[in-house]
PDB file of C-alpha atoms in Angstrom:
ATOM      1  CA  UNK O1381      87.127  46.170  19.702  1.00 59.00           C
ATOM      2  CA  UNK O1382      85.105  45.425  16.591  1.00 62.00           C
ATOM      3  CA  UNK O1383      81.978  47.505  16.017  1.00 63.00           C
ATOM      4  CA  UNK O1384      79.464  46.589  13.315  1.00 55.00           C
ATOM      5  CA  UNK O1385      75.990  48.031  12.691  1.00 49.00           C
ATOM      6  CA  UNK O1386      73.797  47.139   9.750  1.00 51.00           C
ATOM      7  CA  UNK O1387      70.084  47.004  10.706  1.00 54.00           C
ATOM      8  CA  UNK O1388      67.654  45.253   8.349  1.00 55.00           C
ATOM      9  CA  UNK O1389      66.114  48.456   7.001  1.00 60.00           C
ATOM     10  CA  UNK O1390      69.497  49.454   5.558  1.00 64.00           C
ATOM     11  CA  UNK O1391      69.602  46.440   3.258  1.00 67.00           C
ATOM     12  CA  UNK O1392      66.189  47.453   1.914  1.00 74.00           C
ATOM     13  CA  UNK O1393      67.354  51.073   1.486  1.00 72.00           C
ATOM     14  CA  UNK O1394      70.421  49.907  -0.417  1.00 76.00           C
ATOM     15  CA  UNK O1395      68.299  47.901  -2.863  1.00 80.00           C
ATOM     16  CA  UNK O1396      66.098  50.952  -3.471  1.00 82.00           C
ATOM     17  CA  UNK O1397      69.165  53.138  -3.987  1.00 81.00           C
ATOM     18  CA  UNK O1398      70.492  50.763  -6.654  1.00 84.00           C
ATOM     19  CA  UNK O1399      67.103  50.862  -8.408  1.00 86.00           C
ATOM     20  CA  UNK O1400      67.118  54.677  -8.436  1.00 89.00           C
ATOM     21  CA  UNK O1401      70.721  55.193  -9.589  1.00 89.00           C
ATOM     22  CA  UNK O1402      69.889  54.995 -13.332  1.00 90.00           C
ATOM     23  CA  UNK O1403      67.537  57.967 -12.835  1.00 90.00           C
ATOM     24  CA  UNK O1404      70.250  60.411 -11.738  1.00 93.00           C
ATOM     25  CA  UNK O1405      73.162  62.236 -13.359  1.00 94.00           C
ATOM     26  CA  UNK O1406      75.226  62.969 -10.267  1.00 95.00           C
ATOM     27  CA  UNK O1407      75.913  61.729  -6.754  1.00 94.00           C
ATOM     28  CA  UNK O1408      76.173  64.210  -3.888  1.00 95.00           C
ATOM     29  CA  UNK O1409      77.819  62.450  -0.966  1.00 95.00           C
ATOM     30  CA  UNK O1410      77.739  64.121   2.444  1.00 96.00           C
ATOM     31  CA  UNK O1411      80.584  63.062   4.722  1.00 96.00           C
ATOM     32  CA  UNK O1412      81.828  64.089   8.169  1.00 97.00           C
ATOM     33  CA  UNK O1413      84.938  66.263   7.910  1.00 98.00           C
ATOM     34  CA  UNK O1414      86.321  64.753  11.116  1.00 97.00           C
ATOM     35  CA  UNK O1415      86.766  61.344   9.461  1.00 96.00           C
ATOM     36  CA  UNK O1416      86.458  61.581   5.660  1.00 96.00           C
ATOM     37  CA  UNK O1417      87.654  58.026   5.001  1.00 93.00           C
ATOM     38  CA  UNK O1418      85.501  56.351   7.637  1.00 93.00           C
ATOM     39  CA  UNK O1419      82.326  58.302   6.860  1.00 93.00           C
ATOM     40  CA  UNK O1420      82.311  57.322   3.182  1.00 91.00           C
ATOM     41  CA  UNK O1421      80.346  54.253   2.151  1.00 84.00           C
ATOM     42  CA  UNK O1422      82.851  52.339  -0.049  1.00 84.00           C
ATOM     43  CA  UNK O1423      80.031  50.589  -1.907  1.00 82.00           C
ATOM     44  CA  UNK O1424      79.039  53.894  -3.532  1.00 85.00           C
ATOM     45  CA  UNK O1425      82.274  53.981  -5.545  1.00 86.00           C
ATOM     46  CA  UNK O1426      81.284  50.700  -7.172  1.00 83.00           C
ATOM     47  CA  UNK O1427      77.598  51.458  -7.640  1.00 82.00           C
ATOM     48  CA  UNK O1428      78.071  55.005  -8.969  1.00 83.00           C
ATOM     49  CA  UNK O1429      81.329  54.757 -10.885  1.00 81.00           C
ATOM     50  CA  UNK O1430      79.829  56.313 -14.049  1.00 86.00           C
ATOM     51  CA  UNK O1431      78.233  59.313 -12.299  1.00 92.00           C
ATOM     52  CA  UNK O1432      79.517  62.811 -11.604  1.00 94.00           C
ATOM     53  CA  UNK O1433      80.682  62.876  -7.989  1.00 95.00           C
ATOM     54  CA  UNK O1434      80.367  65.706  -5.482  1.00 96.00           C
ATOM     55  CA  UNK O1435      81.802  65.333  -1.992  1.00 96.00           C
ATOM     56  CA  UNK O1436      80.474  67.693   0.691  1.00 97.00           C
ATOM     57  CA  UNK O1437      82.659  67.911   3.779  1.00 98.00           C
ATOM     58  CA  UNK O1438      80.057  68.650   6.436  1.00 97.00           C
ATOM     59  CA  UNK O1439      80.762  69.685  10.043  1.00 97.00           C
ATOM     60  CA  UNK O1440      83.944  71.375   8.843  1.00 97.00           C
ATOM     61  CA  UNK O1441      83.563  73.766  11.775  1.00 96.00           C
ATOM     62  CA  UNK O1442      84.294  70.839  14.127  1.00 97.00           C
ATOM     63  CA  UNK O1443      87.271  69.420  12.214  1.00 98.00           C
ATOM     64  CA  UNK O1444      90.957  70.277  12.072  1.00 97.00           C
ATOM     65  CA  UNK O1445      91.043  72.789   9.158  1.00 97.00           C
ATOM     66  CA  UNK O1446      94.512  71.806   7.931  1.00 96.00           C
ATOM     67  CA  UNK O1447      93.547  68.150   7.723  1.00 96.00           C
ATOM     68  CA  UNK O1448      90.251  68.960   5.986  1.00 97.00           C
ATOM     69  CA  UNK O1449      92.098  70.978   3.364  1.00 97.00           C
ATOM     70  CA  UNK O1450      94.517  68.114   2.750  1.00 96.00           C
ATOM     71  CA  UNK O1451      91.714  65.556   2.427  1.00 96.00           C
ATOM     72  CA  UNK O1452      89.810  67.771   0.001  1.00 97.00           C
ATOM     73  CA  UNK O1453      92.863  68.150  -2.208  1.00 96.00           C
ATOM     74  CA  UNK O1454      93.326  64.385  -2.213  1.00 94.00           C
ATOM     75  CA  UNK O1455      89.723  63.743  -3.266  1.00 94.00           C
ATOM     76  CA  UNK O1456      89.940  66.369  -6.022  1.00 96.00           C
ATOM     77  CA  UNK O1457      92.911  64.502  -7.479  1.00 95.00           C
ATOM     78  CA  UNK O1458      90.682  61.414  -7.584  1.00 92.00           C
ATOM     79  CA  UNK O1459      88.109  63.265  -9.698  1.00 93.00           C
ATOM     80  CA  UNK O1460      85.679  64.426  -7.012  1.00 95.00           C
ATOM     81  CA  UNK O1461      84.265  67.936  -6.788  1.00 97.00           C
ATOM     82  CA  UNK O1462      84.606  68.989  -3.152  1.00 97.00           C
ATOM     83  CA  UNK O1463      83.340  71.665  -0.808  1.00 97.00           C
ATOM     84  CA  UNK O1464      83.450  72.144   2.946  1.00 96.00           C
ATOM     85  CA  UNK O1465      80.380  73.333   4.801  1.00 96.00           C
ATOM     86  CA  UNK O1466      78.403  73.610   8.013  1.00 95.00           C
ATOM     87  CA  UNK O1467      74.997  72.261   6.960  1.00 93.00           C
ATOM     88  CA  UNK O1468      73.260  74.181   9.755  1.00 89.00           C
ATOM     89  CA  UNK O1469      74.039  77.424   7.914  1.00 88.00           C
ATOM     90  CA  UNK O1470      72.135  78.200   4.719  1.00 87.00           C
ATOM     91  CA  UNK O1471      74.885  80.559   3.549  1.00 88.00           C
ATOM     92  CA  UNK O1472      77.363  77.699   3.878  1.00 88.00           C
ATOM     93  CA  UNK O1473      75.600  75.578   1.231  1.00 90.00           C
ATOM     94  CA  UNK O1474      75.071  78.292  -1.406  1.00 87.00           C
ATOM     95  CA  UNK O1475      77.857  77.047  -3.642  1.00 90.00           C
ATOM     96  CA  UNK O1476      76.469  73.527  -4.055  1.00 92.00           C
ATOM     97  CA  UNK O1477      74.368  74.248  -7.165  1.00 90.00           C
ATOM     98  CA  UNK O1478      77.355  75.707  -9.003  1.00 92.00           C
ATOM     99  CA  UNK O1479      79.452  72.712  -7.986  1.00 94.00           C
ATOM    100  CA  UNK O1480      76.828  70.261  -9.267  1.00 94.00           C
ATOM    101  CA  UNK O1481      76.601  72.045 -12.600  1.00 92.00           C
ATOM    102  CA  UNK O1482      80.394  72.113 -12.929  1.00 94.00           C
ATOM    103  CA  UNK O1483      80.561  68.389 -12.266  1.00 95.00           C
ATOM    104  CA  UNK O1484      77.943  67.763 -14.978  1.00 93.00           C
ATOM    105  CA  UNK O1485      79.389  70.171 -17.565  1.00 92.00           C
ATOM    106  CA  UNK O1486      80.419  67.395 -19.964  1.00 91.00           C
ATOM    107  CA  UNK O1487      77.019  65.724 -19.682  1.00 88.00           C
ATOM    108  CA  UNK O1488      75.225  68.998 -20.423  1.00 88.00           C
ATOM    109  CA  UNK O1489      77.488  69.608 -23.418  1.00 89.00           C
ATOM    110  CA  UNK O1490      76.704  66.154 -24.809  1.00 88.00           C
ATOM    111  CA  UNK O1491      72.990  66.875 -24.382  1.00 84.00           C
ATOM    112  CA  UNK O1492      73.416  70.176 -26.214  1.00 86.00           C
ATOM    113  CA  UNK O1493      75.206  68.504 -29.124  1.00 87.00           C
ATOM    114  CA  UNK O1494      72.333  66.045 -29.409  1.00 86.00           C
ATOM    115  CA  UNK O1495      69.862  68.918 -29.590  1.00 84.00           C
ATOM    116  CA  UNK O1496      68.573  68.445 -26.038  1.00 82.00           C
ATOM    117  CA  UNK O1497      68.033  71.952 -24.742  1.00 75.00           C
ATOM    118  CA  UNK O1498      67.147  71.025 -21.170  1.00 77.00           C
ATOM    119  CA  UNK O1499      69.867  71.898 -18.661  1.00 78.00           C
ATOM    120  CA  UNK O1500      68.096  69.997 -15.902  1.00 87.00           C
ATOM    121  CA  UNK O1501      70.188  67.792 -13.615  1.00 93.00           C
ATOM    122  CA  UNK O1502      69.017  65.071 -11.251  1.00 94.00           C
ATOM    123  CA  UNK O1503      71.273  64.293  -8.301  1.00 94.00           C
ATOM    124  CA  UNK O1504      71.054  61.656  -5.590  1.00 93.00           C
ATOM    125  CA  UNK O1505      72.050  62.750  -2.085  1.00 93.00           C
ATOM    126  CA  UNK O1506      73.789  60.009  -0.130  1.00 90.00           C
ATOM    127  CA  UNK O1507      75.411  59.759   3.263  1.00 89.00           C
ATOM    128  CA  UNK O1508      75.821  57.397   6.165  1.00 86.00           C
ATOM    129  CA  UNK O1509      73.650  58.038   9.255  1.00 86.00           C
ATOM    130  CA  UNK O1510      74.109  61.239  11.227  1.00 89.00           C
ATOM    131  CA  UNK O1511      76.556  63.048   8.926  1.00 93.00           C
ATOM    132  CA  UNK O1512      74.023  65.872   8.460  1.00 92.00           C
ATOM    133  CA  UNK O1513      72.528  64.890   5.115  1.00 91.00           C
ATOM    134  CA  UNK O1514      68.966  65.943   5.952  1.00 88.00           C
ATOM    135  CA  UNK O1515      70.198  69.105   7.684  1.00 91.00           C
ATOM    136  CA  UNK O1516      72.069  69.982   4.491  1.00 93.00           C
ATOM    137  CA  UNK O1517      68.965  69.437   2.333  1.00 91.00           C
ATOM    138  CA  UNK O1518      66.832  71.635   4.587  1.00 90.00           C
ATOM    139  CA  UNK O1519      69.424  74.433   4.506  1.00 91.00           C
ATOM    140  CA  UNK O1520      69.781  74.044   0.751  1.00 89.00           C
ATOM    141  CA  UNK O1521      66.047  74.146   0.069  1.00 86.00           C
ATOM    142  CA  UNK O1522      65.431  76.802   2.683  1.00 80.00           C
ATOM    143  CA  UNK O1523      62.737  74.959   4.598  1.00 64.00           C
ATOM    144  CA  UNK O1524      62.233  71.817   6.648  1.00 56.00           C
ATOM    145  CA  UNK O1525      61.793  69.358   3.794  1.00 58.00           C
ATOM    146  CA  UNK O1526      63.767  66.445   5.224  1.00 52.00           C
ATOM    147  CA  UNK O1527      63.451  65.079   8.741  1.00 49.00           C
ATOM    148  CA  UNK O1528      66.488  65.632  10.948  1.00 45.00           C
ATOM    149  CA  UNK O1529      67.714  64.287  14.251  1.00 44.00           C
ATOM    150  CA  UNK O1530      70.839  63.841  16.360  1.00 47.00           C
ATOM    151  CA  UNK O1531      70.720  60.070  16.091  1.00 44.00           C
ATOM    152  CA  UNK O1532      71.090  57.718  13.113  1.00 41.00           C
ATOM    153  CA  UNK O1533      68.158  56.426  11.100  1.00 41.00           C
ATOM    154  CA  UNK O1534      65.850  59.456  10.933  1.00 41.00           C
ATOM    155  CA  UNK O1535      65.349  59.463   7.143  1.00 44.00           C
ATOM    156  CA  UNK O1536      63.329  56.339   6.297  1.00 46.00           C
ATOM    157  CA  UNK O1537      62.498  56.641   2.601  1.00 49.00           C
ATOM    158  CA  UNK O1538      63.599  58.347  -0.602  1.00 61.00           C
ATOM    159  CA  UNK O1539      61.976  61.605  -1.755  1.00 78.00           C
ATOM    160  CA  UNK O1540      62.447  63.977  -4.708  1.00 86.00           C
ATOM    161  CA  UNK O1541      63.061  67.655  -3.950  1.00 88.00           C
ATOM    162  CA  UNK O1542      63.094  70.385  -6.616  1.00 87.00           C
ATOM    163  CA  UNK O1543      65.789  73.078  -6.374  1.00 86.00           C
ATOM    164  CA  UNK O1544      65.020  75.935  -8.755  1.00 80.00           C
ATOM    165  CA  UNK O1545      64.286  75.062 -12.384  1.00 83.00           C
ATOM    166  CA  UNK O1546      67.440  73.082 -13.236  1.00 86.00           C
ATOM    167  CA  UNK O1547      68.115  70.770 -10.312  1.00 91.00           C
ATOM    168  CA  UNK O1548      66.227  67.947  -8.619  1.00 91.00           C
ATOM    169  CA  UNK O1549      67.541  66.134  -5.569  1.00 92.00           C
ATOM    170  CA  UNK O1550      66.690  62.600  -4.535  1.00 91.00           C
ATOM    171  CA  UNK O1551      67.074  62.328  -0.764  1.00 88.00           C
ATOM    172  CA  UNK O1552      67.836  58.825   0.489  1.00 84.00           C
ATOM    173  CA  UNK O1553      68.075  57.139   3.902  1.00 80.00           C
ATOM    174  CA  UNK O1554      71.483  56.967   5.511  1.00 74.00           C
ATOM    175  CA  UNK O1555      73.049  53.541   5.157  1.00 75.00           C
ATOM    176  CA  UNK O1556      76.247  51.953   6.364  1.00 66.00           C
ATOM    177  CA  UNK O1557      77.632  48.771   4.828  1.00 62.00           C
ATOM    178  CA  UNK O1558      77.523  45.167   6.070  1.00 57.00           C
ATOM    179  CA  UNK O1559      81.110  44.823   7.285  1.00 69.00           C
ATOM    180  CA  UNK O1560      83.741  47.364   8.304  1.00 76.00           C
ATOM    181  CA  UNK O1561      87.028  45.957   7.024  1.00 76.00           C
ATOM    182  CA  UNK O1562      89.082  48.126   9.391  1.00 81.00           C
ATOM    183  CA  UNK O1563      88.485  48.358  13.124  1.00 85.00           C
ATOM    184  CA  UNK O1564      89.228  52.083  13.055  1.00 89.00           C
ATOM    185  CA  UNK O1565      86.191  52.693  10.801  1.00 89.00           C
ATOM    186  CA  UNK O1566      83.745  51.325  13.355  1.00 88.00           C
ATOM    187  CA  UNK O1567      85.429  53.287  16.126  1.00 92.00           C
ATOM    188  CA  UNK O1568      85.313  56.564  14.222  1.00 93.00           C
ATOM    189  CA  UNK O1569      81.695  56.103  13.167  1.00 92.00           C
ATOM    190  CA  UNK O1570      80.761  55.364  16.760  1.00 92.00           C
ATOM    191  CA  UNK O1571      82.527  58.525  17.932  1.00 96.00           C
ATOM    192  CA  UNK O1572      80.720  60.802  15.463  1.00 95.00           C
ATOM    193  CA  UNK O1573      77.317  59.274  16.287  1.00 92.00           C
ATOM    194  CA  UNK O1574      76.698  57.275  13.109  1.00 88.00           C
ATOM    195  CA  UNK O1575      76.124  54.095  15.104  1.00 85.00           C
ATOM    196  CA  UNK O1576      73.429  53.618  17.701  1.00 82.00           C
ATOM    197  CA  UNK O1577      74.933  54.643  21.062  1.00 84.00           C
ATOM    198  CA  UNK O1578      72.909  51.992  22.878  1.00 82.00           C
ATOM    199  CA  UNK O1579      75.024  49.161  21.432  1.00 79.00           C
ATOM    200  CA  UNK O1580      78.403  50.780  22.115  1.00 81.00           C
ATOM    201  CA  UNK O1581      80.946  49.821  24.804  1.00 88.00           C
ATOM    202  CA  UNK O1582      81.398  53.490  25.674  1.00 93.00           C
ATOM    203  CA  UNK O1583      84.302  53.100  28.106  1.00 93.00           C
ATOM    204  CA  UNK O1584      86.415  51.200  25.560  1.00 92.00           C
ATOM    205  CA  UNK O1585      85.435  53.717  22.891  1.00 94.00           C
ATOM    206  CA  UNK O1586      86.604  56.687  24.954  1.00 95.00           C
ATOM    207  CA  UNK O1587      89.776  54.845  25.940  1.00 95.00           C
ATOM    208  CA  UNK O1588      90.558  54.655  22.209  1.00 93.00           C
ATOM    209  CA  UNK O1589      89.665  58.341  21.720  1.00 96.00           C
ATOM    210  CA  UNK O1590      92.006  59.374  24.522  1.00 96.00           C
ATOM    211  CA  UNK O1591      94.840  57.302  23.027  1.00 94.00           C
ATOM    212  CA  UNK O1592      94.299  59.172  19.788  1.00 94.00           C
ATOM    213  CA  UNK O1593      94.000  62.595  21.438  1.00 95.00           C
ATOM    214  CA  UNK O1594      97.109  62.166  23.574  1.00 93.00           C
ATOM    215  CA  UNK O1595      99.010  61.316  20.377  1.00 92.00           C
ATOM    216  CA  UNK O1596      97.764  64.197  18.208  1.00 93.00           C
ATOM    217  CA  UNK O1597      95.795  66.715  20.286  1.00 95.00           C
ATOM    218  CA  UNK O1598      97.307  66.790  23.759  1.00 94.00           C
ATOM    219  CA  UNK O1599      96.990  70.574  23.894  1.00 95.00           C
ATOM    220  CA  UNK O1600      93.224  70.275  23.374  1.00 96.00           C
ATOM    221  CA  UNK O1601      92.960  68.067  26.451  1.00 96.00           C
ATOM    222  CA  UNK O1602      94.984  70.551  28.503  1.00 96.00           C
ATOM    223  CA  UNK O1603      92.875  73.457  27.247  1.00 96.00           C
ATOM    224  CA  UNK O1604      89.619  71.716  28.148  1.00 96.00           C
ATOM    225  CA  UNK O1605      90.502  69.844  31.331  1.00 96.00           C
ATOM    226  CA  UNK O1606      93.417  71.741  32.844  1.00 94.00           C
ATOM    227  CA  UNK O1607      97.157  71.518  33.433  1.00 91.00           C
ATOM    228  CA  UNK O1608      96.851  68.115  35.119  1.00 89.00           C
ATOM    229  CA  UNK O1609      96.615  66.704  31.566  1.00 91.00           C
ATOM    230  CA  UNK O1610      99.936  68.290  30.563  1.00 91.00           C
ATOM    231  CA  UNK O1611     102.295  65.625  29.260  1.00 85.00           C
ATOM    232  CA  UNK O1612      99.857  62.768  29.830  1.00 86.00           C
ATOM    233  CA  UNK O1613     100.579  60.118  27.207  1.00 87.00           C
ATOM    234  CA  UNK O1614      98.762  57.209  28.818  1.00 91.00           C
ATOM    235  CA  UNK O1615      95.037  57.068  28.014  1.00 93.00           C
ATOM    236  CA  UNK O1616      94.032  55.554  31.352  1.00 93.00           C
ATOM    237  CA  UNK O1617      95.981  58.180  33.294  1.00 94.00           C
ATOM    238  CA  UNK O1618      94.326  60.877  31.194  1.00 95.00           C
ATOM    239  CA  UNK O1619      90.872  59.417  31.831  1.00 96.00           C
ATOM    240  CA  UNK O1620      91.523  59.239  35.583  1.00 95.00           C
ATOM    241  CA  UNK O1621      92.772  62.844  35.651  1.00 95.00           C
ATOM    242  CA  UNK O1622      89.682  64.069  33.798  1.00 96.00           C
ATOM    243  CA  UNK O1623      87.416  62.087  36.121  1.00 96.00           C
ATOM    244  CA  UNK O1624      88.989  63.715  39.170  1.00 95.00           C
ATOM    245  CA  UNK O1625      88.881  67.177  37.588  1.00 95.00           C
ATOM    246  CA  UNK O1626      85.180  66.810  36.696  1.00 95.00           C
ATOM    247  CA  UNK O1627      84.120  64.977  39.874  1.00 95.00           C
ATOM    248  CA  UNK O1628      83.207  61.735  38.122  1.00 96.00           C
ATOM    249  CA  UNK O1629      83.723  59.771  41.323  1.00 96.00           C
ATOM    250  CA  UNK O1630      81.533  57.075  42.863  1.00 94.00           C
ATOM    251  CA  UNK O1631      80.754  56.774  46.543  1.00 90.00           C
ATOM    252  CA  UNK O1632      83.805  55.234  48.127  1.00 90.00           C
ATOM    253  CA  UNK O1633      86.204  57.150  45.895  1.00 92.00           C
ATOM    254  CA  UNK O1634      86.303  54.902  42.816  1.00 95.00           C
ATOM    255  CA  UNK O1635      86.385  56.427  39.339  1.00 96.00           C
ATOM    256  CA  UNK O1636      83.005  56.463  37.583  1.00 97.00           C
ATOM    257  CA  UNK O1637      84.303  55.446  34.162  1.00 96.00           C
ATOM    258  CA  UNK O1638      80.885  55.414  32.539  1.00 95.00           C
ATOM    259  CA  UNK O1639      80.145  58.969  33.650  1.00 97.00           C
ATOM    260  CA  UNK O1640      83.509  60.380  32.605  1.00 97.00           C
ATOM    261  CA  UNK O1641      83.312  58.530  29.278  1.00 96.00           C
ATOM    262  CA  UNK O1642      79.951  60.115  28.490  1.00 96.00           C
ATOM    263  CA  UNK O1643      81.309  63.531  29.470  1.00 97.00           C
ATOM    264  CA  UNK O1644      84.330  63.216  27.158  1.00 97.00           C
ATOM    265  CA  UNK O1645      82.206  61.887  24.287  1.00 97.00           C
ATOM    266  CA  UNK O1646      79.790  64.804  24.616  1.00 97.00           C
ATOM    267  CA  UNK O1647      82.677  67.279  24.718  1.00 98.00           C
ATOM    268  CA  UNK O1648      84.130  65.784  21.536  1.00 97.00           C
ATOM    269  CA  UNK O1649      80.872  65.652  19.579  1.00 96.00           C
ATOM    270  CA  UNK O1650      79.848  69.177  20.557  1.00 96.00           C
ATOM    271  CA  UNK O1651      83.196  70.697  19.626  1.00 96.00           C
ATOM    272  CA  UNK O1652      84.027  71.774  23.181  1.00 97.00           C
ATOM    273  CA  UNK O1653      87.346  69.942  22.846  1.00 97.00           C
ATOM    274  CA  UNK O1654      88.183  72.125  19.854  1.00 97.00           C
ATOM    275  CA  UNK O1655      88.494  71.396  16.153  1.00 97.00           C
ATOM    276  CA  UNK O1656      89.610  67.784  16.053  1.00 98.00           C
ATOM    277  CA  UNK O1657      89.857  65.294  13.193  1.00 97.00           C
ATOM    278  CA  UNK O1658      89.898  61.561  13.849  1.00 96.00           C
ATOM    279  CA  UNK O1659      91.926  60.790  10.746  1.00 94.00           C
ATOM    280  CA  UNK O1660      95.272  62.033   9.531  1.00 90.00           C
ATOM    281  CA  UNK O1661      95.482  62.271   5.716  1.00 86.00           C
ATOM    282  CA  UNK O1662      99.055  60.937   5.710  1.00 83.00           C
ATOM    283  CA  UNK O1663      98.793  58.389   8.556  1.00 80.00           C
ATOM    284  CA  UNK O1664      95.669  56.340   7.772  1.00 74.00           C
ATOM    285  CA  UNK O1665      97.558  53.047   7.726  1.00 71.00           C
ATOM    286  CA  UNK O1666      99.517  53.885  10.874  1.00 74.00           C
ATOM    287  CA  UNK O1667      96.445  54.906  12.852  1.00 75.00           C
ATOM    288  CA  UNK O1668      94.601  51.798  11.654  1.00 74.00           C
ATOM    289  CA  UNK O1669      97.091  49.733  13.621  1.00 70.00           C
ATOM    290  CA  UNK O1670      96.486  51.581  16.898  1.00 70.00           C
ATOM    291  CA  UNK O1671      95.502  49.031  19.527  1.00 59.00           C
ATOM    292  CA  UNK O1672      92.314  49.595  21.496  1.00 61.00           C
TER     293      UNK O1672
END
């Protein structure tokens, strides 16, 4: 099942982002902790290769903490400055300013040696749709500066936001990229809500999710939906058992697969299934081969 989503306004936003990159010293990228690989726009690595890089693992409260820790360590080894957070909490984002300044320490030292006394830093905030970028900015600033929403495409244009005397943020619209090279990327982005739900084949999507959950998080299914899920390794059997448990049955006794799929998707996105990550830091290649 191949999922692609790249509306026309994103191409325009990408062009504007490229125009603005020379204006900034650092890139703050907000990603979803549940799928750090999938929720990163790979084009940013090419466009911003000479910038200080900060990676904010948002929605860490919904993700598997052990996996998040492992991913963060991996990104640090690649030269990123990382921090986990829940962007809905202002206290959770307090350390971002310090992290930005640490990432730009060499730049500030070079300025000082040239006699430039200003310690001001300009940073561009990037993120694909619905990873919580605008929510983070509002918590960081302390007021509703950026528009937020629980669907992709809320932020439409770039805007500068001043943080104290030494930091300016450039908020940008969330953009994906024209083609997902791996099928798993489209699936994961669909599951976290970064792709418009209206275009998704929801039953196939949840079938994939259940294959993944029965492999890695079977206990979460049992905890949420009862002992009838114990030992279930087949995704279709698991879906049928959940449908019966939650009365997702049509007149005549047939399973209402659309209804049960929406129920499971809502349980996953809300965290009612527990702290689940869609990617394993050591099994990216293996999971990429999982058939849908």
